[in-house]
């Protein structure tokens, strides 16, 4: 299926699940329409706005481009439909030139036919094209409201259709496809229907809306897979799938520009491996969906809880809400819908799906509402997924400003639910001491319950940089990128570990103990949603500044090189963990790790100078990049080691030592040492950023000494 956004090709499963992405460069696309796949697996794209045909490998690597704007042989004016024969020849509906062009498998021009008009072999806006097993060519002659059939050399065979709404009549036919037995399917766009014909044009059947679960919205193209399933592209941004007997079975896609969303898709084709290629013309990209693979059997629902709310003193509410909103969006990308997600938050006025309505939060975050969601709303589900984010304690979760959820109550509600549902309950919980829930949420006998926590039982959870450095953001970021449930856990674990000593846990075998070998093996079998992959859109950091050792200095240059992403980089930054850093009590989230933005200096390099390396020991530095779609890279780490032995200060002489009218400049890092005593007198100033140690058996500090904000002064009497 061809979908256009950001001048690149994105590959997804048939429910909006990405398999990959490619472009830009020679692979840039502008209003692409038709797509076709040859027997070697190469993807041909009608790059309509660039007046070219482009050829990509199955992995998305650009191979070649054919044509330019014009009316000569091998030139195009807004090429539209494209089709490939079994022999490898391909045919292009040269829309603006009102003709058909034929090329061999190497892209060499073979022949052409057609001029503007309404007689046989003449065209008015040929939009779509299809080829049968005998290499007969079918053309949707849109403004003539007919289908024309030709031999492989362009000889006219037959035609059918006139303007109208009766059987066999058309109003701007915009798509055509042929199945394995030669039957012809036509997207009758302005009549809002699909028609089926015999190979010689005899009307067979009409497919029109009439059922609540689906509708046509000016169908723009059609395609048929090897099993006879029919796919229809709605101009409004959906793809509909029907069985060979035209029973509706699936719909994927929705209006928009995010992964799995479409803007006026005009091209549609299905390859032999079942992949669906969609030309999403308004988004300037190709999306490729894999053969439909339902993630779990039965009905799957999800509950999201953004706990706490904006009460006075809640220093992580913004981070909590951001991460919970991110979870909502990721689940919708992965195949969940508004009807299968129940969102609890004190902020009930949210529009997360961009429909202009504040209808995405279902209720306030309270214990009663969570109990109702589990025991009433989710009772018809086969599988339930729960995401909880906020403050936590030993066996507790802060639901609101004055309300605490006990793990034992949550366990009681889940036990009652699992007596009546057949599938799995999965809980992902991010809060301080969240690991304390593991032994308290054991499943009933014979039932499966999966629990992921962001910490061990006695650890604080990290929410730095408004939550972008947190287990939740990392976990949901990897889920968004299409990683499996287990890989998302592993990658989030590694990303959090790059910044802070935090040990996420996973319990799948239900014994209340996390991270056992069996848990990890079983977790690899878990699938949440469609596992949408956007591999080409994950930012990559090529290299970072090497490990450094500072002796006397307090500043160091930190940089990242070869930072690239198809969507462009929006931010690169470093999270700095000082030596021996501790966030305090285990029930208090970590929010104050130093961060520093790295600034672009050109050639995909970002850098910045950090000037507060003032404590002896090793600073761990994790560098992250985020693209313009909000996708986060894996961290790349480096270190800065500050030597404990400072050089002698040039300003310090004598024993006993008396200092007056001395200024230690910003950036100075040195030590004044005397065998007997040091007197720090009037006029001694240490500038901001300076780091001076005074070491002697006796150190006297007199009036008139001044240390600016940001200066570090150490006095060691020994």
mmCIF file of C-alpha atoms in Angstrom, residues 504-662:
data_model
loop_
_atom_site.group_PDB
_atom_site.id
_atom_site.type_symbol
_atom_site.label_atom_id
_atom_site.label_comp_id
_atom_site.label_asym_id
_atom_site.label_seq_id
_atom_site.Cartn_x
_atom_site.Cartn_y
_atom_site.Cartn_z
ATOM 1 C CA UNK A 504 12.843 -2.619 36.133
ATOM 2 C CA UNK A 505 11.207 -5.992 36.802
ATOM 3 C CA UNK A 506 9.109 -8.395 34.733
ATOM 4 C CA UNK A 507 7.115 -11.328 36.121
ATOM 5 C CA UNK A 508 5.399 -13.578 33.583
ATOM 6 C CA UNK A 509 5.268 -16.942 35.335
ATOM 7 C CA UNK A 510 3.141 -15.454 38.118
ATOM 8 C CA UNK A 511 5.258 -16.378 41.139
ATOM 9 C CA UNK A 512 5.817 -12.799 42.321
ATOM 10 C CA UNK A 513 9.540 -12.836 41.542
ATOM 11 C CA UNK A 514 10.834 -10.671 38.719
ATOM 12 C CA UNK A 515 13.486 -11.134 36.057
ATOM 13 C CA UNK A 516 13.855 -14.895 36.319
ATOM 14 C CA UNK A 517 15.104 -16.746 33.259
ATOM 15 C CA UNK A 518 11.660 -18.255 32.697
ATOM 16 C CA UNK A 519 10.048 -14.796 32.895
ATOM 17 C CA UNK A 520 12.280 -13.528 30.113
ATOM 18 C CA UNK A 521 11.677 -16.531 27.879
ATOM 19 C CA UNK A 522 7.902 -16.356 28.351
ATOM 20 C CA UNK A 523 7.915 -12.595 27.794
ATOM 21 C CA UNK A 524 9.269 -13.118 24.295
ATOM 22 C CA UNK A 525 5.917 -14.726 23.390
ATOM 23 C CA UNK A 526 3.814 -11.752 24.524
ATOM 24 C CA UNK A 527 2.350 -9.483 21.870
ATOM 25 C CA UNK A 528 0.645 -6.195 22.680
ATOM 26 C CA UNK A 529 -0.971 -4.604 19.649
ATOM 27 C CA UNK A 530 0.419 -4.830 16.148
ATOM 28 C CA UNK A 531 4.112 -4.226 16.906
ATOM 29 C CA UNK A 532 4.283 -1.387 14.396
ATOM 30 C CA UNK A 533 7.821 -0.845 13.166
ATOM 31 C CA UNK A 534 9.195 2.491 12.038
ATOM 32 C CA UNK A 535 12.809 1.398 11.817
ATOM 33 C CA UNK A 536 13.849 4.064 9.329
ATOM 34 C CA UNK A 537 12.553 6.789 11.647
ATOM 35 C CA UNK A 538 14.532 5.946 14.794
ATOM 36 C CA UNK A 539 17.251 8.561 15.433
ATOM 37 C CA UNK A 540 20.771 7.189 15.336
ATOM 38 C CA UNK A 541 23.780 8.642 17.176
ATOM 39 C CA UNK A 542 26.935 7.609 15.351
ATOM 40 C CA UNK A 543 29.475 8.462 18.055
ATOM 41 C CA UNK A 544 29.968 10.675 21.091
ATOM 42 C CA UNK A 545 32.871 12.388 22.819
ATOM 43 C CA UNK A 546 35.315 9.862 24.273
ATOM 44 C CA UNK A 547 35.882 9.320 27.979
ATOM 45 C CA UNK A 548 37.748 12.262 29.488
ATOM 46 C CA UNK A 549 39.759 12.870 32.657
ATOM 47 C CA UNK A 550 39.877 16.336 34.219
ATOM 48 C CA UNK A 551 42.693 17.359 36.511
ATOM 49 C CA UNK A 552 42.072 20.828 37.807
ATOM 50 C CA UNK A 553 39.437 21.775 35.214
ATOM 51 C CA UNK A 554 35.699 21.962 35.832
ATOM 52 C CA UNK A 555 34.546 22.203 32.195
ATOM 53 C CA UNK A 556 34.499 19.709 29.340
ATOM 54 C CA UNK A 557 33.162 19.632 25.789
ATOM 55 C CA UNK A 558 30.480 16.990 25.217
ATOM 56 C CA UNK A 559 29.499 16.167 21.646
ATOM 57 C CA UNK A 560 27.569 13.734 19.462
ATOM 58 C CA UNK A 561 28.443 13.112 15.814
ATOM 59 C CA UNK A 562 26.593 11.619 12.846
ATOM 60 C CA UNK A 563 23.198 12.164 14.464
ATOM 61 C CA UNK A 564 20.712 11.320 11.714
ATOM 62 C CA UNK A 565 17.038 10.543 11.171
ATOM 63 C CA UNK A 566 14.776 10.568 8.116
ATOM 64 C CA UNK A 567 12.359 12.960 9.834
ATOM 65 C CA UNK A 568 15.059 15.381 10.965
ATOM 66 C CA UNK A 569 16.462 15.901 14.456
ATOM 67 C CA UNK A 570 14.592 18.195 16.843
ATOM 68 C CA UNK A 571 16.773 17.866 19.941
ATOM 69 C CA UNK A 572 19.995 16.291 21.206
ATOM 70 C CA UNK A 573 20.814 16.413 24.903
ATOM 71 C CA UNK A 574 22.927 14.889 27.648
ATOM 72 C CA UNK A 575 21.782 13.573 31.025
ATOM 73 C CA UNK A 576 24.590 13.833 33.555
ATOM 74 C CA UNK A 577 24.748 11.615 36.642
ATOM 75 C CA UNK A 578 27.287 12.931 39.193
ATOM 76 C CA UNK A 579 29.514 10.570 41.202
ATOM 77 C CA UNK A 580 27.635 8.816 43.990
ATOM 78 C CA UNK A 581 24.324 10.455 43.081
ATOM 79 C CA UNK A 582 21.319 9.392 45.164
ATOM 80 C CA UNK A 583 17.791 10.622 44.688
ATOM 81 C CA UNK A 584 16.967 10.331 48.371
ATOM 82 C CA UNK A 585 14.190 8.145 49.768
ATOM 83 C CA UNK A 586 12.897 5.236 47.726
ATOM 84 C CA UNK A 587 9.371 6.699 47.548
ATOM 85 C CA UNK A 588 10.495 10.045 46.106
ATOM 86 C CA UNK A 589 10.917 10.182 42.310
ATOM 87 C CA UNK A 590 14.200 11.341 40.847
ATOM 88 C CA UNK A 591 13.562 14.568 38.931
ATOM 89 C CA UNK A 592 16.728 16.645 39.353
ATOM 90 C CA UNK A 593 19.509 15.001 37.352
ATOM 91 C CA UNK A 594 21.407 17.688 35.419
ATOM 92 C CA UNK A 595 20.668 17.894 31.689
ATOM 93 C CA UNK A 596 22.281 19.927 28.928
ATOM 94 C CA UNK A 597 21.139 20.539 25.363
ATOM 95 C CA UNK A 598 23.729 19.955 22.659
ATOM 96 C CA UNK A 599 23.589 22.543 19.881
ATOM 97 C CA UNK A 600 23.903 21.768 16.176
ATOM 98 C CA UNK A 601 27.164 23.020 14.670
ATOM 99 C CA UNK A 602 26.588 21.500 11.231
ATOM 100 C CA UNK A 603 27.439 18.211 9.528
ATOM 101 C CA UNK A 604 25.141 16.275 11.913
ATOM 102 C CA UNK A 605 27.295 17.229 14.916
ATOM 103 C CA UNK A 606 25.873 18.557 18.198
ATOM 104 C CA UNK A 607 27.957 19.851 21.092
ATOM 105 C CA UNK A 608 27.939 21.765 24.359
ATOM 106 C CA UNK A 609 30.241 22.594 27.252
ATOM 107 C CA UNK A 610 29.284 21.535 30.770
ATOM 108 C CA UNK A 611 30.983 23.621 33.441
ATOM 109 C CA UNK A 612 30.048 21.953 36.706
ATOM 110 C CA UNK A 613 32.393 18.976 36.917
ATOM 111 C CA UNK A 614 33.316 19.943 40.471
ATOM 112 C CA UNK A 615 33.162 16.681 42.407
ATOM 113 C CA UNK A 616 35.933 14.112 42.306
ATOM 114 C CA UNK A 617 34.876 10.842 40.738
ATOM 115 C CA UNK A 618 33.232 9.613 37.542
ATOM 116 C CA UNK A 619 30.308 11.408 35.893
ATOM 117 C CA UNK A 620 28.180 9.116 33.731
ATOM 118 C CA UNK A 621 26.784 10.910 30.683
ATOM 119 C CA UNK A 622 23.956 9.515 28.540
ATOM 120 C CA UNK A 623 23.284 11.287 25.242
ATOM 121 C CA UNK A 624 19.873 11.099 23.551
ATOM 122 C CA UNK A 625 18.409 12.369 20.280
ATOM 123 C CA UNK A 626 14.764 12.987 19.407
ATOM 124 C CA UNK A 627 13.354 13.416 15.913
ATOM 125 C CA UNK A 628 10.598 15.747 14.771
ATOM 126 C CA UNK A 629 8.017 13.002 15.252
ATOM 127 C CA UNK A 630 8.963 12.674 18.938
ATOM 128 C CA UNK A 631 10.766 9.347 18.470
ATOM 129 C CA UNK A 632 13.656 8.852 20.890
ATOM 130 C CA UNK A 633 17.008 7.236 20.153
ATOM 131 C CA UNK A 634 18.770 4.648 22.231
ATOM 132 C CA UNK A 635 21.249 6.361 24.572
ATOM 133 C CA UNK A 636 24.960 6.446 23.856
ATOM 134 C CA UNK A 637 27.157 6.787 26.926
ATOM 135 C CA UNK A 638 30.434 8.415 27.804
ATOM 136 C CA UNK A 639 32.163 9.467 31.037
ATOM 137 C CA UNK A 640 34.077 12.350 32.532
ATOM 138 C CA UNK A 641 36.383 11.475 35.410
ATOM 139 C CA UNK A 642 37.379 14.277 37.766
ATOM 140 C CA UNK A 643 40.705 13.555 39.436
ATOM 141 C CA UNK A 644 40.689 13.829 43.225
ATOM 142 C CA UNK A 645 44.159 15.404 43.259
ATOM 143 C CA UNK A 646 43.970 19.058 42.248
ATOM 144 C CA UNK A 647 47.046 21.002 41.088
ATOM 145 C CA UNK A 648 48.550 23.599 43.382
ATOM 146 C CA UNK A 649 47.130 27.098 43.077
ATOM 147 C CA UNK A 650 49.648 29.572 41.683
ATOM 148 C CA UNK A 651 48.227 32.217 44.019
ATOM 149 C CA UNK A 652 49.053 30.209 47.159
ATOM 150 C CA UNK A 653 52.557 30.539 48.652
ATOM 151 C CA UNK A 654 54.140 30.642 52.091
ATOM 152 C CA UNK A 655 53.752 28.710 55.325
ATOM 153 C CA UNK A 656 51.989 29.921 57.352
ATOM 154 C CA UNK A 657 49.969 31.113 54.335
ATOM 155 C CA UNK A 658 48.127 34.449 54.412
ATOM 156 C CA UNK A 659 45.952 35.336 51.422
ATOM 157 C CA UNK A 660 44.648 38.865 50.769
ATOM 158 C CA UNK A 661 43.351 40.590 47.638
ATOM 159 C CA UNK A 662 43.505 37.413 45.544
#
